[in-house]
PDB file of C-alpha atoms in Angstrom:
ATOM      1  CA  UNK A   1       2.046 -27.045  18.804  1.00 89.00           C
ATOM      2  CA  UNK A   2      -0.478 -24.898  18.828  1.00 91.00           C
ATOM      3  CA  UNK A   3      -0.069 -23.942  22.905  1.00 93.00           C
ATOM      4  CA  UNK A   4      -0.224 -20.949  23.837  1.00 92.00           C
ATOM      5  CA  UNK A   5       2.556 -19.029  24.788  1.00 90.00           C
ATOM      6  CA  UNK A   6       3.689 -16.793  28.181  1.00 90.00           C
ATOM      7  CA  UNK A   7       2.923 -13.220  28.129  1.00 90.00           C
ATOM      8  CA  UNK A   8      -0.171 -13.509  25.676  1.00 94.00           C
ATOM      9  CA  UNK A   9      -2.480 -12.395  24.702  1.00 95.00           C
ATOM     10  CA  UNK A  10      -1.330  -9.034  24.523  1.00 96.00           C
ATOM     11  CA  UNK A  11      -4.159  -5.711  25.103  1.00 96.00           C
ATOM     12  CA  UNK A  12      -3.642  -3.340  22.169  1.00 97.00           C
ATOM     13  CA  UNK A  13      -4.120  -0.027  23.807  1.00 96.00           C
ATOM     14  CA  UNK A  14      -3.401   3.455  24.279  1.00 95.00           C
ATOM     15  CA  UNK A  15      -2.397   7.018  22.931  1.00 97.00           C
ATOM     16  CA  UNK A  16      -0.106   7.383  19.762  1.00 97.00           C
ATOM     17  CA  UNK A  17       4.024   7.617  20.376  1.00 98.00           C
ATOM     18  CA  UNK A  18       3.675  10.352  17.370  1.00 97.00           C
ATOM     19  CA  UNK A  19       0.593  11.770  18.673  1.00 96.00           C
ATOM     20  CA  UNK A  20      -0.406  11.455  22.719  1.00 94.00           C
ATOM     21  CA  UNK A  21      -3.791  13.455  22.473  1.00 93.00           C
ATOM     22  CA  UNK A  22      -5.276  10.201  20.181  1.00 95.00           C
ATOM     23  CA  UNK A  23      -5.845   6.806  21.472  1.00 96.00           C
ATOM     24  CA  UNK A  24      -6.928   3.358  20.347  1.00 96.00           C
ATOM     25  CA  UNK A  25     -10.331   2.545  20.036  1.00 93.00           C
ATOM     26  CA  UNK A  26     -10.873  -0.824  19.420  1.00 93.00           C
ATOM     27  CA  UNK A  27     -14.960  -0.723  18.641  1.00 93.00           C
ATOM     28  CA  UNK A  28     -14.371   1.208  16.048  1.00 93.00           C
ATOM     29  CA  UNK A  29     -11.156  -0.155  14.498  1.00 95.00           C
ATOM     30  CA  UNK A  30     -10.488  -3.048  12.040  1.00 95.00           C
ATOM     31  CA  UNK A  31      -7.092  -5.544  11.409  1.00 96.00           C
ATOM     32  CA  UNK A  32      -7.691  -6.569   7.850  1.00 93.00           C
ATOM     33  CA  UNK A  33      -3.658  -6.056   6.455  1.00 96.00           C
ATOM     34  CA  UNK A  34      -1.511  -8.756   6.789  1.00 96.00           C
ATOM     35  CA  UNK A  35       0.860  -8.703   9.522  1.00 98.00           C
ATOM     36  CA  UNK A  36       3.985  -8.287   9.496  1.00 98.00           C
ATOM     37  CA  UNK A  37       6.831 -10.143  11.064  1.00 98.00           C
ATOM     38  CA  UNK A  38      10.325  -8.171  10.784  1.00 98.00           C
ATOM     39  CA  UNK A  39      13.075  -8.344  12.976  1.00 97.00           C
ATOM     40  CA  UNK A  40      11.335 -10.008  16.032  1.00 97.00           C
ATOM     41  CA  UNK A  41       8.809  -7.928  15.779  1.00 98.00           C
ATOM     42  CA  UNK A  42       4.769  -8.484  14.532  1.00 98.00           C
ATOM     43  CA  UNK A  43       3.417  -5.257  13.015  1.00 98.00           C
ATOM     44  CA  UNK A  44      -0.333  -5.067  12.215  1.00 98.00           C
ATOM     45  CA  UNK A  45      -2.543  -2.813  11.209  1.00 98.00           C
ATOM     46  CA  UNK A  46      -5.535  -0.645  11.808  1.00 97.00           C
ATOM     47  CA  UNK A  47      -7.957   0.974   9.986  1.00 95.00           C
ATOM     48  CA  UNK A  48     -12.014   1.977  10.092  1.00 90.00           C
ATOM     49  CA  UNK A  49     -14.860  -0.925  10.080  1.00 87.00           C
ATOM     50  CA  UNK A  50     -17.199  -0.230   7.665  1.00 85.00           C
ATOM     51  CA  UNK A  51     -16.167   3.952   8.241  1.00 87.00           C
ATOM     52  CA  UNK A  52     -17.620   3.819  11.854  1.00 89.00           C
ATOM     53  CA  UNK A  53     -16.482   6.900  12.703  1.00 88.00           C
ATOM     54  CA  UNK A  54     -14.457   7.157  15.459  1.00 88.00           C
ATOM     55  CA  UNK A  55     -11.270   5.847  13.019  1.00 89.00           C
ATOM     56  CA  UNK A  56      -7.806   5.861  12.472  1.00 92.00           C
ATOM     57  CA  UNK A  57      -5.181   4.258  10.396  1.00 96.00           C
ATOM     58  CA  UNK A  58      -2.749   3.231  12.687  1.00 98.00           C
ATOM     59  CA  UNK A  59       0.141   0.613  13.532  1.00 98.00           C
ATOM     60  CA  UNK A  60       1.162  -1.466  16.476  1.00 98.00           C
ATOM     61  CA  UNK A  61       4.340  -3.701  16.547  1.00 98.00           C
ATOM     62  CA  UNK A  62       4.118  -6.018  19.545  1.00 98.00           C
ATOM     63  CA  UNK A  63       7.737  -8.372  20.441  1.00 97.00           C
ATOM     64  CA  UNK A  64       7.737 -11.820  20.255  1.00 94.00           C
ATOM     65  CA  UNK A  65       8.301 -11.596  23.792  1.00 94.00           C
ATOM     66  CA  UNK A  66       4.928 -10.217  23.910  1.00 95.00           C
ATOM     67  CA  UNK A  67       5.936  -5.922  24.324  1.00 96.00           C
ATOM     68  CA  UNK A  68       4.336  -3.449  22.894  1.00 98.00           C
ATOM     69  CA  UNK A  69       6.796  -1.822  20.484  1.00 98.00           C
ATOM     70  CA  UNK A  70       4.864   0.336  18.672  1.00 98.00           C
ATOM     71  CA  UNK A  71       1.806   2.118  18.078  1.00 98.00           C
ATOM     72  CA  UNK A  72       1.752   4.968  15.252  1.00 98.00           C
ATOM     73  CA  UNK A  73      -1.170   6.835  13.593  1.00 98.00           C
ATOM     74  CA  UNK A  74      -1.512   8.158  10.123  1.00 97.00           C
ATOM     75  CA  UNK A  75      -3.530  11.180  11.079  1.00 94.00           C
ATOM     76  CA  UNK A  76      -2.508  12.788  13.983  1.00 92.00           C
ATOM     77  CA  UNK A  77      -5.584  15.655  14.413  1.00 88.00           C
ATOM     78  CA  UNK A  78      -7.621  13.031  15.032  1.00 82.00           C
ATOM     79  CA  UNK A  79     -10.252  10.898  11.747  1.00 80.00           C
ATOM     80  CA  UNK A  80      -9.227   9.038   9.011  1.00 90.00           C
ATOM     81  CA  UNK A  81      -6.375   7.483   6.925  1.00 95.00           C
ATOM     82  CA  UNK A  82      -7.477   4.291   7.235  1.00 95.00           C
ATOM     83  CA  UNK A  83      -5.101   1.196   7.022  1.00 97.00           C
ATOM     84  CA  UNK A  84      -6.440  -1.353   5.017  1.00 95.00           C
ATOM     85  CA  UNK A  85      -5.105  -2.146   1.904  1.00 96.00           C
ATOM     86  CA  UNK A  86      -8.024  -4.949   0.700  1.00 94.00           C
ATOM     87  CA  UNK A  87      -5.828  -7.071   2.834  1.00 94.00           C
ATOM     88  CA  UNK A  88      -2.343  -7.425   1.612  1.00 95.00           C
ATOM     89  CA  UNK A  89      -0.296  -7.432   3.832  1.00 96.00           C
ATOM     90  CA  UNK A  90       2.397  -4.511   5.259  1.00 98.00           C
ATOM     91  CA  UNK A  91       5.112  -4.413   2.743  1.00 97.00           C
ATOM     92  CA  UNK A  92       9.078  -4.256   4.326  1.00 98.00           C
ATOM     93  CA  UNK A  93      11.843  -3.952   1.647  1.00 97.00           C
ATOM     94  CA  UNK A  94      15.038  -4.300   4.052  1.00 96.00           C
ATOM     95  CA  UNK A  95      16.041  -4.380   7.974  1.00 97.00           C
ATOM     96  CA  UNK A  96      13.931  -1.944   9.640  1.00 98.00           C
ATOM     97  CA  UNK A  97      11.988   0.094   7.739  1.00 98.00           C
ATOM     98  CA  UNK A  98       8.232  -1.029   6.787  1.00 98.00           C
ATOM     99  CA  UNK A  99       5.680   0.249   3.578  1.00 98.00           C
ATOM    100  CA  UNK A 100       1.630   0.976   3.772  1.00 98.00           C
ATOM    101  CA  UNK A 101      -0.583   2.694   1.957  1.00 97.00           C
ATOM    102  CA  UNK A 102      -3.353   4.447   3.676  1.00 97.00           C
ATOM    103  CA  UNK A 103      -7.275   5.216   2.699  1.00 94.00           C
ATOM    104  CA  UNK A 104      -9.218   8.496   2.735  1.00 91.00           C
ATOM    105  CA  UNK A 105      -9.570  11.055   5.063  1.00 92.00           C
ATOM    106  CA  UNK A 106      -6.813  12.858   6.335  1.00 93.00           C
ATOM    107  CA  UNK A 107      -5.248  13.411   2.970  1.00 95.00           C
ATOM    108  CA  UNK A 108      -2.491  16.010   2.874  1.00 95.00           C
ATOM    109  CA  UNK A 109      -2.371  19.419   0.609  1.00 93.00           C
ATOM    110  CA  UNK A 110       0.868  19.621  -1.785  1.00 87.00           C
ATOM    111  CA  UNK A 111       3.117  20.599  -2.813  1.00 96.00           C
ATOM    112  CA  UNK A 112       4.884  18.693  -0.277  1.00 96.00           C
ATOM    113  CA  UNK A 113       8.340  17.361  -1.152  1.00 95.00           C
ATOM    114  CA  UNK A 114       8.126  13.666  -0.042  1.00 93.00           C
ATOM    115  CA  UNK A 115      11.157  13.149   2.252  1.00 94.00           C
ATOM    116  CA  UNK A 116       9.236  15.509   4.689  1.00 94.00           C
ATOM    117  CA  UNK A 117       5.592  13.924   5.660  1.00 97.00           C
ATOM    118  CA  UNK A 118       3.097  16.166   7.510  1.00 96.00           C
ATOM    119  CA  UNK A 119       1.455  14.192  10.515  1.00 96.00           C
ATOM    120  CA  UNK A 120      -1.793  14.078   8.046  1.00 96.00           C
ATOM    121  CA  UNK A 121      -1.044  10.987   6.220  1.00 97.00           C
ATOM    122  CA  UNK A 122      -4.454  10.474   4.424  1.00 96.00           C
ATOM    123  CA  UNK A 123      -4.277   9.190   0.633  1.00 97.00           C
ATOM    124  CA  UNK A 124      -0.860   7.834   0.610  1.00 98.00           C
ATOM    125  CA  UNK A 125       2.064   5.433   0.413  1.00 98.00           C
ATOM    126  CA  UNK A 126       4.301   5.573   3.903  1.00 98.00           C
ATOM    127  CA  UNK A 127       7.999   4.121   4.602  1.00 98.00           C
ATOM    128  CA  UNK A 128       7.615   4.586   8.554  1.00 98.00           C
ATOM    129  CA  UNK A 129      11.834   3.349   9.774  1.00 98.00           C
ATOM    130  CA  UNK A 130      11.707   1.293  13.298  1.00 98.00           C
ATOM    131  CA  UNK A 131      13.828   3.910  15.917  1.00 98.00           C
ATOM    132  CA  UNK A 132      16.126   2.622  18.468  1.00 97.00           C
ATOM    133  CA  UNK A 133      12.990   2.643  21.068  1.00 97.00           C
ATOM    134  CA  UNK A 134      10.742   0.415  18.604  1.00 98.00           C
ATOM    135  CA  UNK A 135       9.160   3.737  17.911  1.00 98.00           C
ATOM    136  CA  UNK A 136       8.035   3.707  13.919  1.00 98.00           C
ATOM    137  CA  UNK A 137       8.521   7.573  12.287  1.00 98.00           C
ATOM    138  CA  UNK A 138       7.593   8.352   8.786  1.00 98.00           C
ATOM    139  CA  UNK A 139      10.435   9.111   6.569  1.00 98.00           C
ATOM    140  CA  UNK A 140       9.108   8.960   3.467  1.00 98.00           C
ATOM    141  CA  UNK A 141       5.524   9.045   1.351  1.00 98.00           C
ATOM    142  CA  UNK A 142       3.638  10.124  -1.575  1.00 98.00           C
ATOM    143  CA  UNK A 143      -0.043  11.016  -1.823  1.00 98.00           C
ATOM    144  CA  UNK A 144      -1.906  11.616  -5.462  1.00 98.00           C
ATOM    145  CA  UNK A 145      -1.745  15.054  -6.675  1.00 97.00           C
ATOM    146  CA  UNK A 146      -5.242  15.265  -5.937  1.00 97.00           C
ATOM    147  CA  UNK A 147      -5.389  12.990  -2.459  1.00 96.00           C
ATOM    148  CA  UNK A 148      -8.324  15.844  -1.955  1.00 96.00           C
ATOM    149  CA  UNK A 149     -10.552  15.516  -4.594  1.00 96.00           C
ATOM    150  CA  UNK A 150      -9.685  11.834  -3.909  1.00 96.00           C
ATOM    151  CA  UNK A 151     -11.663  11.857  -0.430  1.00 94.00           C
ATOM    152  CA  UNK A 152     -14.629  13.661  -1.312  1.00 94.00           C
ATOM    153  CA  UNK A 153     -16.370  10.059  -2.612  1.00 94.00           C
ATOM    154  CA  UNK A 154     -13.940   7.699  -1.203  1.00 93.00           C
ATOM    155  CA  UNK A 155     -11.748   6.758  -3.211  1.00 94.00           C
ATOM    156  CA  UNK A 156      -9.666   4.977  -0.710  1.00 94.00           C
ATOM    157  CA  UNK A 157      -6.189   4.941  -2.281  1.00 94.00           C
ATOM    158  CA  UNK A 158      -5.124   2.642   0.233  1.00 89.00           C
ATOM    159  CA  UNK A 159      -7.500  -0.236  -1.743  1.00 95.00           C
ATOM    160  CA  UNK A 160      -4.779  -1.894  -3.157  1.00 94.00           C
ATOM    161  CA  UNK A 161      -1.857  -1.834  -0.892  1.00 95.00           C
ATOM    162  CA  UNK A 162       1.569  -1.105  -1.865  1.00 97.00           C
ATOM    163  CA  UNK A 163       3.623  -4.225  -3.512  1.00 97.00           C
ATOM    164  CA  UNK A 164       7.707  -4.164  -4.409  1.00 97.00           C
ATOM    165  CA  UNK A 165       9.044  -4.986  -7.492  1.00 98.00           C
ATOM    166  CA  UNK A 166      12.526  -7.317  -7.100  1.00 96.00           C
ATOM    167  CA  UNK A 167      15.322  -5.538  -7.932  1.00 97.00           C
ATOM    168  CA  UNK A 168      16.697  -8.740  -9.533  1.00 96.00           C
ATOM    169  CA  UNK A 169      14.207  -8.147 -12.759  1.00 97.00           C
ATOM    170  CA  UNK A 170      13.058  -4.421 -12.342  1.00 98.00           C
ATOM    171  CA  UNK A 171      14.477  -1.487 -11.910  1.00 97.00           C
ATOM    172  CA  UNK A 172      17.268   0.866 -13.802  1.00 97.00           C
ATOM    173  CA  UNK A 173      20.894   1.912 -12.274  1.00 96.00           C
ATOM    174  CA  UNK A 174      19.858   5.181 -12.199  1.00 95.00           C
ATOM    175  CA  UNK A 175      16.322   3.816 -10.512  1.00 97.00           C
ATOM    176  CA  UNK A 176      15.945   0.269  -8.993  1.00 97.00           C
ATOM    177  CA  UNK A 177      13.408  -0.494  -6.917  1.00 98.00           C
ATOM    178  CA  UNK A 178      10.580   0.215  -7.348  1.00 98.00           C
ATOM    179  CA  UNK A 179       7.070  -0.582  -5.669  1.00 98.00           C
ATOM    180  CA  UNK A 180       3.423  -0.502  -7.950  1.00 98.00           C
ATOM    181  CA  UNK A 181       0.695   0.725  -6.023  1.00 97.00           C
ATOM    182  CA  UNK A 182      -3.590   1.558  -7.389  1.00 97.00           C
ATOM    183  CA  UNK A 183      -6.670   2.957  -5.970  1.00 96.00           C
ATOM    184  CA  UNK A 184     -10.072   2.818  -5.698  1.00 96.00           C
ATOM    185  CA  UNK A 185      -9.742   5.917  -8.934  1.00 95.00           C
ATOM    186  CA  UNK A 186      -7.356   3.405 -11.103  1.00 96.00           C
ATOM    187  CA  UNK A 187      -5.352   5.072 -11.783  1.00 97.00           C
ATOM    188  CA  UNK A 188      -1.542   2.484 -11.491  1.00 98.00           C
ATOM    189  CA  UNK A 189       1.087   4.202  -9.869  1.00 98.00           C
ATOM    190  CA  UNK A 190       5.140   2.672 -10.801  1.00 98.00           C
ATOM    191  CA  UNK A 191       6.911   4.599  -7.618  1.00 98.00           C
ATOM    192  CA  UNK A 192      10.402   4.660  -6.842  1.00 98.00           C
ATOM    193  CA  UNK A 193      11.149   3.230  -3.708  1.00 98.00           C
ATOM    194  CA  UNK A 194      13.778   5.089  -1.961  1.00 97.00           C
ATOM    195  CA  UNK A 195      12.309   8.282  -3.262  1.00 97.00           C
ATOM    196  CA  UNK A 196       7.895   7.799  -2.807  1.00 98.00           C
ATOM    197  CA  UNK A 197       7.275  11.884  -4.613  1.00 97.00           C
ATOM    198  CA  UNK A 198       5.789  13.933  -1.683  1.00 98.00           C
ATOM    199  CA  UNK A 199       2.800  15.230  -3.090  1.00 98.00           C
ATOM    200  CA  UNK A 200       2.602  17.795  -6.103  1.00 97.00           C
ATOM    201  CA  UNK A 201       6.085  18.280  -5.999  1.00 97.00           C
ATOM    202  CA  UNK A 202       6.023  16.862  -9.815  1.00 96.00           C
ATOM    203  CA  UNK A 203       5.686  19.959 -12.896  1.00 95.00           C
ATOM    204  CA  UNK A 204       3.139  21.962 -12.841  1.00 95.00           C
ATOM    205  CA  UNK A 205       1.820  20.333  -9.203  1.00 96.00           C
ATOM    206  CA  UNK A 206       1.264  17.236 -11.061  1.00 97.00           C
ATOM    207  CA  UNK A 207       2.708  13.871  -9.365  1.00 97.00           C
ATOM    208  CA  UNK A 208       6.461  13.076  -9.036  1.00 97.00           C
ATOM    209  CA  UNK A 209       6.537   9.970  -9.798  1.00 98.00           C
ATOM    210  CA  UNK A 210       8.298   7.419 -11.836  1.00 98.00           C
ATOM    211  CA  UNK A 211       5.252   6.438 -13.888  1.00 98.00           C
ATOM    212  CA  UNK A 212       0.788   7.542 -13.825  1.00 98.00           C
ATOM    213  CA  UNK A 213      -0.985   5.452 -16.249  1.00 98.00           C
ATOM    214  CA  UNK A 214      -5.035   4.785 -16.712  1.00 97.00           C
ATOM    215  CA  UNK A 215      -6.778   5.018 -15.605  1.00 96.00           C
ATOM    216  CA  UNK A 216      -8.423   1.507 -15.836  1.00 96.00           C
ATOM    217  CA  UNK A 217     -10.279   0.390 -12.821  1.00 95.00           C
ATOM    218  CA  UNK A 218     -10.923   0.767  -9.221  1.00 96.00           C
ATOM    219  CA  UNK A 219      -9.512  -1.879  -7.228  1.00 96.00           C
ATOM    220  CA  UNK A 220     -10.280  -3.925  -4.083  1.00 95.00           C
ATOM    221  CA  UNK A 221      -7.223  -6.067  -4.258  1.00 94.00           C
ATOM    222  CA  UNK A 222      -3.335  -6.511  -5.023  1.00 94.00           C
ATOM    223  CA  UNK A 223      -0.926  -6.684  -7.607  1.00 96.00           C
ATOM    224  CA  UNK A 224       0.333 -10.322  -8.298  1.00 96.00           C
ATOM    225  CA  UNK A 225       3.596 -10.339 -10.455  1.00 97.00           C
ATOM    226  CA  UNK A 226       5.999 -13.201 -12.086  1.00 97.00           C
ATOM    227  CA  UNK A 227       9.475 -11.404 -12.970  1.00 97.00           C
ATOM    228  CA  UNK A 228       9.722 -14.334 -15.777  1.00 96.00           C
ATOM    229  CA  UNK A 229      10.197 -12.981 -19.468  1.00 96.00           C
ATOM    230  CA  UNK A 230      11.025  -9.573 -18.731  1.00 96.00           C
ATOM    231  CA  UNK A 231       8.577  -9.198 -15.559  1.00 97.00           C
ATOM    232  CA  UNK A 232       4.596  -8.536 -15.931  1.00 98.00           C
ATOM    233  CA  UNK A 233       1.992  -7.171 -13.060  1.00 98.00           C
ATOM    234  CA  UNK A 234      -0.897  -8.718 -12.445  1.00 97.00           C
ATOM    235  CA  UNK A 235      -3.652  -6.086 -11.595  1.00 97.00           C
ATOM    236  CA  UNK A 236      -7.746  -7.167 -11.006  1.00 96.00           C
ATOM    237  CA  UNK A 237     -10.516  -4.651 -11.253  1.00 97.00           C
ATOM    238  CA  UNK A 238     -14.148  -4.423  -9.288  1.00 95.00           C
ATOM    239  CA  UNK A 239     -15.840  -1.029 -10.885  1.00 94.00           C
ATOM    240  CA  UNK A 240     -14.406   1.427 -13.448  1.00 92.00           C
ATOM    241  CA  UNK A 241     -12.866   3.661 -11.079  1.00 90.00           C
ATOM    242  CA  UNK A 242     -15.186   6.343 -11.478  1.00 90.00           C
ATOM    243  CA  UNK A 243     -17.291   5.270  -7.665  1.00 88.00           C
ATOM    244  CA  UNK A 244     -16.456   4.655  -4.360  1.00 90.00           C
ATOM    245  CA  UNK A 245     -18.274   1.210  -4.621  1.00 91.00           C
ATOM    246  CA  UNK A 246     -17.093  -2.291  -6.011  1.00 92.00           C
ATOM    247  CA  UNK A 247     -19.320  -3.467  -8.984  1.00 93.00           C
ATOM    248  CA  UNK A 248     -16.953  -5.506 -11.258  1.00 94.00           C
ATOM    249  CA  UNK A 249     -13.927  -5.656 -13.569  1.00 95.00           C
ATOM    250  CA  UNK A 250     -11.531  -7.556 -15.527  1.00 96.00           C
ATOM    251  CA  UNK A 251      -8.314  -8.845 -14.823  1.00 97.00           C
ATOM    252  CA  UNK A 252      -5.391  -6.406 -16.326  1.00 97.00           C
ATOM    253  CA  UNK A 253      -1.609  -6.803 -17.355  1.00 97.00           C
ATOM    254  CA  UNK A 254       0.563  -5.032 -17.313  1.00 98.00           C
ATOM    255  CA  UNK A 255       4.364  -5.757 -19.205  1.00 98.00           C
ATOM    256  CA  UNK A 256       7.877  -4.163 -17.932  1.00 98.00           C
ATOM    257  CA  UNK A 257      10.398  -2.484 -19.680  1.00 98.00           C
ATOM    258  CA  UNK A 258      12.157   0.724 -20.271  1.00 97.00           C
ATOM    259  CA  UNK A 259      11.284   3.823 -22.408  1.00 96.00           C
ATOM    260  CA  UNK A 260      13.394   5.848 -24.900  1.00 94.00           C
ATOM    261  CA  UNK A 261      14.676   8.106 -22.061  1.00 94.00           C
ATOM    262  CA  UNK A 262      15.794   4.910 -20.075  1.00 95.00           C
ATOM    263  CA  UNK A 263      12.515   5.284 -17.104  1.00 96.00           C
ATOM    264  CA  UNK A 264      10.786   2.080 -15.696  1.00 98.00           C
ATOM    265  CA  UNK A 265       7.547   1.619 -18.038  1.00 98.00           C
ATOM    266  CA  UNK A 266       4.466  -0.331 -17.500  1.00 98.00           C
ATOM    267  CA  UNK A 267       2.462  -1.322 -20.329  1.00 98.00           C
ATOM    268  CA  UNK A 268      -1.242  -2.471 -20.528  1.00 98.00           C
ATOM    269  CA  UNK A 269      -0.353  -6.296 -22.821  1.00 98.00           C
ATOM    270  CA  UNK A 270      -4.326  -8.001 -22.291  1.00 97.00           C
ATOM    271  CA  UNK A 271      -7.164  -7.644 -20.230  1.00 97.00           C
ATOM    272  CA  UNK A 272      -9.245 -10.298 -18.922  1.00 96.00           C
ATOM    273  CA  UNK A 273     -12.661 -11.197 -21.746  1.00 96.00           C
ATOM    274  CA  UNK A 274     -14.625 -11.645 -18.969  1.00 93.00           C
ATOM    275  CA  UNK A 275     -15.558 -10.108 -16.182  1.00 93.00           C
ATOM    276  CA  UNK A 276     -14.716 -10.339 -12.547  1.00 91.00           C
ATOM    277  CA  UNK A 277     -16.768  -9.329  -9.627  1.00 91.00           C
ATOM    278  CA  UNK A 278     -16.212  -7.611  -6.645  1.00 92.00           C
ATOM    279  CA  UNK A 279     -14.609  -9.240  -4.193  1.00 89.00           C
ATOM    280  CA  UNK A 280     -12.444 -11.433  -6.323  1.00 89.00           C
ATOM    281  CA  UNK A 281      -9.433 -12.456  -4.271  1.00 88.00           C
ATOM    282  CA  UNK A 282      -5.847 -11.168  -5.595  1.00 93.00           C
ATOM    283  CA  UNK A 283      -3.954 -13.134  -8.453  1.00 95.00           C
ATOM    284  CA  UNK A 284      -1.778 -15.946  -7.137  1.00 95.00           C
ATOM    285  CA  UNK A 285       0.749 -17.678  -9.053  1.00 96.00           C
ATOM    286  CA  UNK A 286       2.461 -20.516  -9.903  1.00 97.00           C
ATOM    287  CA  UNK A 287       5.697 -20.823 -12.513  1.00 97.00           C
ATOM    288  CA  UNK A 288       8.704 -22.827 -12.845  1.00 97.00           C
ATOM    289  CA  UNK A 289      11.242 -20.518 -11.725  1.00 95.00           C
ATOM    290  CA  UNK A 290      11.062 -17.838 -14.872  1.00 96.00           C
ATOM    291  CA  UNK A 291      10.829 -20.186 -17.640  1.00 96.00           C
ATOM    292  CA  UNK A 292       8.957 -18.924 -20.453  1.00 95.00           C
ATOM    293  CA  UNK A 293       5.447 -20.350 -20.338  1.00 93.00           C
ATOM    294  CA  UNK A 294       5.030 -22.183 -17.983  1.00 96.00           C
ATOM    295  CA  UNK A 295       2.892 -19.284 -15.602  1.00 94.00           C
ATOM    296  CA  UNK A 296      -0.092 -20.113 -14.221  1.00 96.00           C
ATOM    297  CA  UNK A 297      -2.433 -17.478 -12.603  1.00 95.00           C
ATOM    298  CA  UNK A 298      -5.323 -17.993 -10.208  1.00 95.00           C
ATOM    299  CA  UNK A 299      -8.520 -15.515  -9.485  1.00 89.00           C
TER     300      UNK A 299
END
């Protein structure tokens, strides 16, 4: 009916459950990512308002009964690691689990295995598990091997959010659960959702991910996905990938496939002939199911 429910509104305030010395400061926080309703709790994520200090990445969980259940901060040491994702929603791929991406400040230094998340999770993809008391605990993460360098030029890894790919259409027997992530530096990452990869755990200190391709331009948006005709991913860019500021870019089209060694892959197949200005919206895709030739991409 639109009538306000008893017990609401609920103020978001107080210290983080994972770092009692960190207190939420709402005047310099901005709630930008899309909300997530998961098992009776609404989750909201926060980052900076144009990097006005102090800011941190926060995730709050408020039950539909009006109780604050979760207060998690992404950098326990202080300023940074905002969760903004250009408005992309918080992701969940199962009961009691969330995925978020964080931006500049507080990047970890590798090598660190993915299943042992550090207390500073800037420039990262983070999997959070809901604990029995409703609080959140990081259980896996990925950060680019050069995350510290990204921090130096405002190259938020969070600017593209994280997009899970439908297991029915994407993935292999050995890597059945995939996700796509991309940030301001323009590299496109294909991730294993069951083993995100940590930082610097690949050969020679590189990324331990399914695939890293590019750079194809900085992103201030989120990927769009269509599973038909083998699977496609659409990503609009908004810079050349060498600056922390957006200008203009192109719509890039990637095809899903499998490599000769049996690993899932994405390959760039097309680029729009005309440019898209900074702050253009994310792709919205409509189709008649997976019927070939029925797809329309709206921008």
